[in-house]
Coordinates of C-alpha atoms and ligand atoms in Angstrom, one line a residue:
M1 CA 9.9 -6.2 -19.0
G2 CA 10.9 -4.4 -15.7
L3 CA 8.0 -4.5 -12.9
K4 CA 7.7 -0.8 -13.3
K5 CA 5.7 -1.3 -16.6
I6 CA 3.7 -4.4 -15.3
L7 CA 2.7 -3.0 -11.9
H8 CA -0.1 -0.6 -11.6
M9 CA -3.4 -0.4 -10.5
N10 CA -6.4 -0.9 -13.3
T11 CA -7.0 2.4 -14.3
G12 CA -10.0 5.0 -14.9
N13 CA -13.3 4.6 -13.1
G14 CA -15.0 1.7 -14.3
K15 CA -16.0 -1.5 -12.7
T16 CA -12.7 -3.3 -12.3
S17 CA -10.9 -0.2 -11.5
Y18 CA -8.5 0.4 -8.5
A19 CA -10.7 3.7 -7.7
N20 CA -14.0 1.6 -7.4
N21 CA -12.2 -1.6 -5.7
S22 CA -10.4 0.1 -2.9
S23 CA -12.6 -0.2 0.1
F24 CA -10.1 -2.2 2.0
Q25 CA -7.1 0.3 1.6
N26 CA -9.9 2.9 2.4
V27 CA -10.5 1.1 5.5
V28 CA -6.7 0.8 6.4
I29 CA -6.3 4.3 6.0
S30 CA -9.0 5.3 8.4
K31 CA -7.3 3.4 11.1
T32 CA -4.2 5.1 10.6
W33 CA -5.2 8.9 11.4
D34 CA -4.5 8.6 15.2
L35 CA -0.8 7.8 14.7
V36 CA -0.8 10.2 11.8
D37 CA -1.8 13.1 13.9
E38 CA 0.2 12.3 16.6
T39 CA 3.5 12.1 14.7
L40 CA 2.4 15.8 13.0
R41 CA 1.7 17.0 16.2
N42 CA 5.0 16.1 17.7
M43 CA 6.8 16.9 14.5
L44 CA 5.1 20.6 14.5
E45 CA 5.5 21.2 18.3
N46 CA 9.4 19.8 18.3
H47 CA 10.1 21.6 15.4
G48 CA 7.7 24.1 14.2
F49 CA 8.9 24.7 10.6
S50 CA 7.6 28.4 11.5
G51 CA 6.7 30.5 8.1
S52 CA 8.4 27.6 5.8
C53 CA 6.6 25.8 2.8
M54 CA 6.6 22.4 4.0
N55 CA 7.1 19.5 1.6
I56 CA 5.1 16.5 2.0
V57 CA 4.2 13.3 -0.2
D58 CA 1.9 10.1 -0.2
L59 CA 4.4 7.7 -1.5
G60 CA 2.5 4.8 -3.8
C61 CA -0.9 7.2 -3.8
A62 CA -2.3 5.0 -6.6
S63 CA -5.7 6.9 -8.2
G64 CA -9.0 7.1 -6.9
P65 CA -11.0 8.8 -3.8
N66 CA -8.0 7.5 -1.3
A67 CA -5.3 9.8 -2.1
L68 CA -7.2 13.0 -1.9
R69 CA -8.7 11.7 1.3
V70 CA -5.1 11.5 2.6
V71 CA -4.4 15.0 1.5
S72 CA -7.5 16.4 2.9
H73 CA -6.9 14.6 6.3
V74 CA -3.3 15.7 6.4
M75 CA -4.1 19.2 5.6
D76 CA -6.8 19.5 8.3
T77 CA -4.6 18.3 11.1
I78 CA -1.9 20.7 10.5
H79 CA -4.4 23.5 10.1
D80 CA -6.0 22.5 13.4
L81 CA -2.7 22.2 15.0
R82 CA -1.3 25.8 13.7
K83 CA -4.7 27.1 14.9
T84 CA -4.6 25.7 18.5
G85 CA -0.9 25.9 18.8
D86 CA 0.9 29.1 20.2
C87 CA 1.3 30.1 16.6
S88 CA -0.5 33.4 16.4
C89 CA 2.5 35.2 14.9
C90 CA 3.1 32.6 12.4
K91 CA 2.2 33.2 8.6
P92 CA -0.4 30.3 6.9
L93 CA 1.7 27.7 6.5
E94 CA 1.9 26.5 2.8
V95 CA 2.3 22.9 1.6
R96 CA 3.3 21.5 -1.5
F97 CA 1.5 17.9 -1.4
F98 CA 3.0 15.2 -3.5
L99 CA 1.3 12.5 -4.9
N100 CA 3.9 9.8 -5.9
D101 CA 3.7 6.4 -7.8
L102 CA 5.1 4.5 -10.3
P103 CA 5.1 6.2 -13.7
D104 CA 2.3 4.0 -15.4
N105 CA -0.2 4.7 -12.5
D106 CA -3.3 6.6 -14.1
F107 CA -2.3 10.3 -13.0
N108 CA -4.7 11.8 -15.2
S109 CA -7.9 10.2 -13.4
L110 CA -6.0 11.1 -10.1
F111 CA -5.6 14.5 -11.1
K112 CA -9.1 15.1 -12.5
P113 CA -11.0 15.6 -9.3
V114 CA -8.3 17.9 -7.9
E115 CA -9.8 21.3 -9.2
D116 CA -12.8 20.7 -7.5
F117 CA -11.4 19.5 -4.3
N118 CA -9.2 22.7 -4.2
E119 CA -12.2 24.6 -4.8
E120 CA -14.2 23.0 -1.9
K121 CA -11.4 23.4 0.3
R122 CA -10.8 27.1 -0.6
L123 CA -14.7 27.8 0.0
V124 CA -14.7 25.9 3.5
C125 CA -11.5 27.3 4.8
G126 CA -10.7 30.4 3.3
S127 CA -7.4 31.3 2.3
I128 CA -5.2 29.3 4.8
R129 CA -6.1 26.2 3.2
S130 CA -5.7 27.5 0.0
G131 CA -2.0 27.1 0.6
C132 CA -1.9 23.5 -0.4
F133 CA -0.4 22.9 -4.0
I134 CA -1.0 19.4 -5.0
Y135 CA 1.7 18.0 -7.8
G136 CA 2.0 14.6 -9.2
L137 CA 5.7 12.5 -8.6
P138 CA 6.2 9.9 -10.7
G139 CA 9.0 7.5 -10.0
S140 CA 10.0 4.7 -7.6
F141 CA 10.1 5.2 -4.2
Y142 CA 13.0 2.7 -3.8
T143 CA 14.9 5.8 -5.7
R144 CA 15.7 9.6 -5.0
L145 CA 12.4 11.3 -5.3
F146 CA 13.4 14.9 -3.4
P147 CA 16.6 16.8 -3.4
T148 CA 18.7 16.4 -0.2
K149 CA 17.1 17.6 3.1
S150 CA 14.0 19.2 1.5
L151 CA 11.0 16.6 2.6
H152 CA 9.1 17.2 5.9
F153 CA 6.7 14.5 6.1
A154 CA 6.2 11.0 4.3
Y155 CA 2.9 8.9 4.3
S156 CA 2.2 5.8 2.5
S157 CA -0.3 3.4 3.0
C158 CA -0.9 -0.2 1.5
S159 CA 2.1 0.3 -0.9
L160 CA 5.5 -0.7 0.8
H161 CA 4.9 -4.2 0.8
W162 CA 5.3 -4.0 -2.8
L163 CA 8.8 -5.0 -3.7
S164 CA 11.1 -3.5 -6.5
Q165 CA 11.2 -6.8 -8.2
V166 CA 10.2 -10.7 -8.0
P167 CA 13.2 -12.3 -5.9
R168 CA 15.3 -14.0 -8.6
G169 CA 15.7 -17.7 -8.9
L170 CA 12.2 -18.5 -7.7
E171 CA 11.0 -20.1 -11.2
S172 CA 12.4 -23.5 -10.1
E173 CA 11.5 -23.5 -6.4
N174 CA 8.2 -21.9 -6.0
K175 CA 6.3 -23.8 -8.9
E176 CA 2.3 -24.1 -8.0
N177 CA 2.7 -21.2 -5.7
M178 CA 2.6 -17.6 -6.6
Y179 CA 4.2 -16.2 -3.4
I180 CA 5.2 -17.8 0.1
S181 CA 2.9 -20.4 0.9
I182 CA 2.8 -23.0 4.2
A183 CA 4.5 -25.4 2.1
S184 CA 7.0 -23.1 0.1
P185 CA 10.9 -24.3 0.9
P186 CA 13.3 -22.3 2.9
E187 CA 15.1 -21.3 -0.3
V188 CA 11.6 -19.4 -1.3
V189 CA 11.1 -17.8 1.9
D190 CA 14.9 -16.7 2.2
A191 CA 14.7 -15.3 -1.5
Y192 CA 11.7 -13.0 -0.5
A193 CA 13.1 -11.8 3.0
Q194 CA 16.2 -10.9 1.2
Q195 CA 14.8 -8.8 -1.6
Y196 CA 12.4 -7.2 0.9
K197 CA 15.5 -6.4 3.2
R198 CA 17.4 -5.0 0.4
D199 CA 14.6 -2.8 -0.9
L200 CA 13.5 -1.7 2.8
M201 CA 17.2 -0.6 3.2
A202 CA 16.9 1.3 -0.1
F203 CA 13.6 3.1 0.7
L204 CA 15.2 4.0 4.2
S205 CA 18.1 5.2 2.8
M206 CA 17.0 7.3 0.0
R207 CA 14.4 9.0 2.6
G208 CA 17.2 9.5 5.3
E209 CA 19.0 12.0 2.7
E210 CA 15.5 13.6 1.6
M211 CA 14.5 14.1 5.0
V212 CA 15.1 17.6 6.6
D213 CA 16.1 17.4 10.4
G214 CA 13.4 16.8 12.6
G215 CA 11.2 15.3 9.4
S216 CA 8.8 12.1 10.1
I217 CA 7.4 9.6 8.4
V218 CA 4.3 7.3 8.7
L219 CA 4.2 4.0 6.8
T220 CA 1.5 1.4 7.1
F221 CA 1.6 -1.9 5.1
I222 CA 0.3 -5.4 5.2
G223 CA 2.4 -7.5 7.2
R224 CA 2.0 -11.0 9.2
K225 CA 1.6 -12.4 12.9
F226 CA 3.8 -14.8 12.8
Q227 CA 7.5 -15.1 12.3
D228 CA 7.7 -18.9 11.0
F229 CA 5.9 -19.3 7.6
S230 CA 5.0 -22.5 8.3
S231 CA 2.7 -22.2 11.4
K232 CA 0.0 -20.6 9.9
D233 CA -0.9 -19.4 6.0
E234 CA -1.3 -15.7 6.7
S235 CA -1.4 -14.9 3.1
G236 CA -4.4 -17.2 1.6
Q237 CA -5.5 -14.7 -0.7
F238 CA -2.6 -15.5 -2.9
T239 CA -2.3 -19.0 -1.9
M240 CA -6.3 -19.3 -3.4
L241 CA -5.5 -17.4 -6.3
S242 CA -2.6 -20.2 -7.2
Q243 CA -5.4 -23.1 -6.4
T244 CA -7.5 -21.0 -8.9
L245 CA -5.0 -21.0 -11.8
L246 CA -3.9 -24.5 -11.1
Q247 CA -7.6 -25.6 -11.3
M248 CA -7.5 -24.0 -14.6
V249 CA -3.9 -25.4 -15.8
A250 CA -5.8 -28.9 -14.9
Q251 CA -8.8 -28.3 -17.0
G252 CA -6.5 -27.2 -19.8
V253 CA -7.2 -23.4 -19.9
L254 CA -3.8 -22.0 -18.6
E255 CA -0.3 -23.5 -19.5
K256 CA 1.3 -25.0 -16.5
D257 CA 4.9 -23.6 -17.3
D258 CA 3.4 -19.8 -17.1
L259 CA 2.1 -20.6 -13.6
Y260 CA 5.2 -22.1 -12.4
S261 CA 7.2 -19.1 -13.5
F262 CA 4.4 -16.5 -12.3
N263 CA 5.4 -15.2 -8.6
V264 CA 4.1 -11.7 -7.0
P265 CA 6.3 -9.0 -6.1
I266 CA 5.3 -8.5 -2.6
Y267 CA 6.0 -9.4 0.7
M268 CA 4.6 -9.2 3.9
P269 CA 7.3 -8.6 7.1
C270 CA 6.7 -9.3 10.7
Q271 CA 7.3 -6.6 13.1
Q272 CA 10.5 -8.1 14.5
E273 CA 11.9 -8.1 11.1
V274 CA 10.9 -4.4 10.2
E275 CA 12.4 -3.3 13.5
S276 CA 15.6 -5.0 13.1
I277 CA 16.0 -3.7 9.4
I278 CA 15.3 0.1 10.6
D279 CA 17.5 -0.3 13.4
H280 CA 20.5 -1.6 11.2
Q281 CA 19.9 0.7 8.5
G282 CA 20.1 3.7 11.1
S283 CA 18.5 6.5 9.4
F284 CA 15.6 6.7 11.6
K285 CA 14.4 5.6 15.1
I286 CA 11.0 4.3 15.6
D287 CA 8.9 6.2 17.8
K288 CA 5.8 4.1 17.6
I289 CA 4.4 1.0 15.9
V290 CA 0.7 -0.1 15.9
A291 CA -0.7 -3.3 14.6
F292 CA -4.0 -3.8 13.9
L293 CA -6.5 -6.5 12.2
V294 CA -8.3 -5.5 8.7
R295 CA -10.9 -8.1 7.7
W296 CA -10.1 -9.2 3.9
D297 CA -13.7 -8.2 3.1
A298 CA -13.5 -4.7 4.7
N299 CA -15.8 -2.0 3.6
K300 CA -17.7 0.8 5.2
Y301 CA -20.3 -1.4 5.4
A302 CA -19.0 -4.3 6.8
D303 CA -20.5 -4.3 10.3
E304 CA -23.7 -3.0 9.2
L305 CA -24.3 -5.7 7.0
P306 CA -25.0 -9.3 8.1
F307 CA -22.3 -11.8 6.4
D308 CA -22.9 -13.1 3.0
K309 CA -20.2 -15.4 1.4
N310 CA -21.0 -14.3 -2.1
R311 CA -20.6 -10.7 -1.5
S312 CA -17.8 -10.9 1.0
G313 CA -16.3 -13.4 -1.8
K314 CA -17.1 -11.2 -4.6
L315 CA -15.5 -8.0 -2.5
V316 CA -12.1 -9.7 -1.8
A317 CA -11.8 -10.7 -5.5
D318 CA -12.7 -7.3 -6.7
C319 CA -10.0 -5.7 -4.6
I320 CA -7.2 -8.4 -5.6
R321 CA -8.3 -7.9 -9.7
A322 CA -7.5 -4.5 -9.3
F323 CA -3.9 -4.8 -8.4
M324 CA -3.7 -8.3 -10.4
E325 CA -5.3 -8.1 -13.4
P326 CA -2.5 -5.7 -15.3
M327 CA 0.3 -8.3 -13.8
L328 CA -1.6 -11.6 -15.1
V329 CA -2.4 -10.2 -18.6
S330 CA 1.5 -9.5 -18.6
H331 CA 2.7 -13.0 -17.8
F332 CA -0.1 -15.1 -19.3
G333 CA -1.1 -13.1 -22.3
K334 CA -4.0 -10.8 -23.4
S335 CA -6.5 -13.9 -24.0
I336 CA -6.5 -14.6 -20.3
D337 CA -9.8 -14.5 -19.4
C338 CA -10.0 -12.6 -16.0
D339 CA -13.8 -12.3 -15.7
D340 CA -13.7 -16.3 -15.5
I341 CA -10.7 -16.0 -13.2
F342 CA -12.0 -14.0 -10.8
Q343 CA -15.5 -15.3 -10.7
R344 CA -14.1 -18.9 -9.6
Y345 CA -11.8 -17.0 -7.0
A346 CA -14.7 -14.8 -5.6
E347 CA -16.4 -18.5 -5.2
R348 CA -13.3 -20.0 -3.4
V349 CA -12.7 -17.0 -1.2
G350 CA -16.6 -16.7 -0.3
E351 CA -16.3 -20.5 0.7
H352 CA -13.3 -20.0 2.7
L353 CA -14.4 -16.9 4.6
A354 CA -17.7 -18.9 5.4
K355 CA -15.4 -20.9 7.6
E356 CA -12.9 -18.4 8.9
R357 CA -13.3 -14.4 8.9
S358 CA -9.4 -13.9 8.0
S359 CA -7.9 -10.9 8.5
Y360 CA -4.9 -9.2 7.6
Q361 CA -2.4 -8.2 10.1
M362 CA -1.5 -4.3 9.6
L363 CA 1.7 -2.5 10.8
S364 CA 1.9 1.2 11.2
I365 CA 4.9 2.7 12.1
S366 CA 6.0 6.6 12.8
L367 CA 9.4 7.0 12.0
S368 CA 11.7 10.3 12.8
I369 CA 15.0 11.0 11.6
S370 CA 17.6 10.1 13.9
Ligands
SAH1 N1 -2.2 4.3 -1.0 C1 -3.3 3.9 -1.6 C2 -2.4 2.8 -2.9 C3 -2.2 1.7 -2.4 S1 -2.1 0.5 -3.6 C4 -4.2 3.5 -1.1 O1 -4.3 3.3 0.3 O2 -5.4 3.5 -1.6 C5 -0.4 0.5 -3.8 C6 0.3 1.3 -4.5 O3 1.7 1.4 -4.6 C7 0.2 0.9 -6.4 O4 -0.5 2.1 -6.6 C8 1.3 1.0 -6.9 O5 1.6 1.3 -8.2 C9 2.4 1.6 -5.7 N2 3.8 1.4 -6.0 C10 4.3 0.3 -5.5 N3 5.7 0.0 -5.6 C11 5.8 1.3 -6.0 C12 7.0 1.8 -6.0 N4 8.5 1.2 -6.1 N5 7.0 3.4 -6.1 C13 6.0 4.1 -5.8 N6 4.7 3.6 -5.9 C14 4.8 2.4 -5.8

């Protein structure tokens, strides 16, 4: 079965849905606003696009509240920039705002609140903001999504660390792990790094064809601090999930061969790696890179409440479950007990966080077409 069919977030608005378990991604989004605003300001000041209809896309938007927060913020910024800029002669700018994700994404849940969102925005902002038209755009961002030279601004948060496929040939090499760990042999590291390079090159080349002159992109994804994978385990969440499944294999609950052949289509690059691929591909120039840390258990109350290992462990487990469950069910079969897996996992993560409050290294990059 192709990756496009098994890679999707948990659907709907229930207890285990992505919509209800994406507070980590929500915190990440908030930390990207300054770079988004700066990029839009430079873009509008330098190129204006006066009077035209702009095409904007959120690549890998998933479902739930985060996607509409992005639409709202980008539209507010454009509105403010047009208002304060020397644009009194300009007509209100109309925007086609595309929400992109893979075809199995829960577009129905995503679009249910759009009508209320439009209505609310119209009331607050009068006629100008009613010029935002929101569309769904199913398809892989590793393929062409827009006609040549038609896209003005692209945004993507917490999506580009997803590969187009699991790197080939890992089955016999990466037995007890589902991603790169501190103990992974060089072949495993290389297979992941090469897949990432191919995918990022394809992504940049597609967007390079689609972007208008003067167009920009802001990309944010999970990265890593250290070039060398063996210096520190920066992907401990996957290592701990592998350990949880391994324990279940030892107890006879899961099949060993199923675990050995399970690998995730994710790669967390370091900054130098990304810079070198962007330079080598050549369609875009890097205007700014911002690196920042986000705690695994990040949520909007994180700094107000005292640390509690049970709450933090569960928060991380719920977040991981929201994107891992469809993949686990597809690989291990429908009888797999995800309640059991993620309860064990939450305990393991809670114990770990009590010893070390781990964070992810996030990379946020502003690019303009060169
Ligand atoms: N941007 C959202 C969602 C992040 S989850 C947020 O910040 O909350 C990552 C999303 O990327 C998932 O919905 C996943 O389906 C999507 N995704 C992964 N690979 C993709 C691809 N090749 N094309 C389009 N979307 C993709």
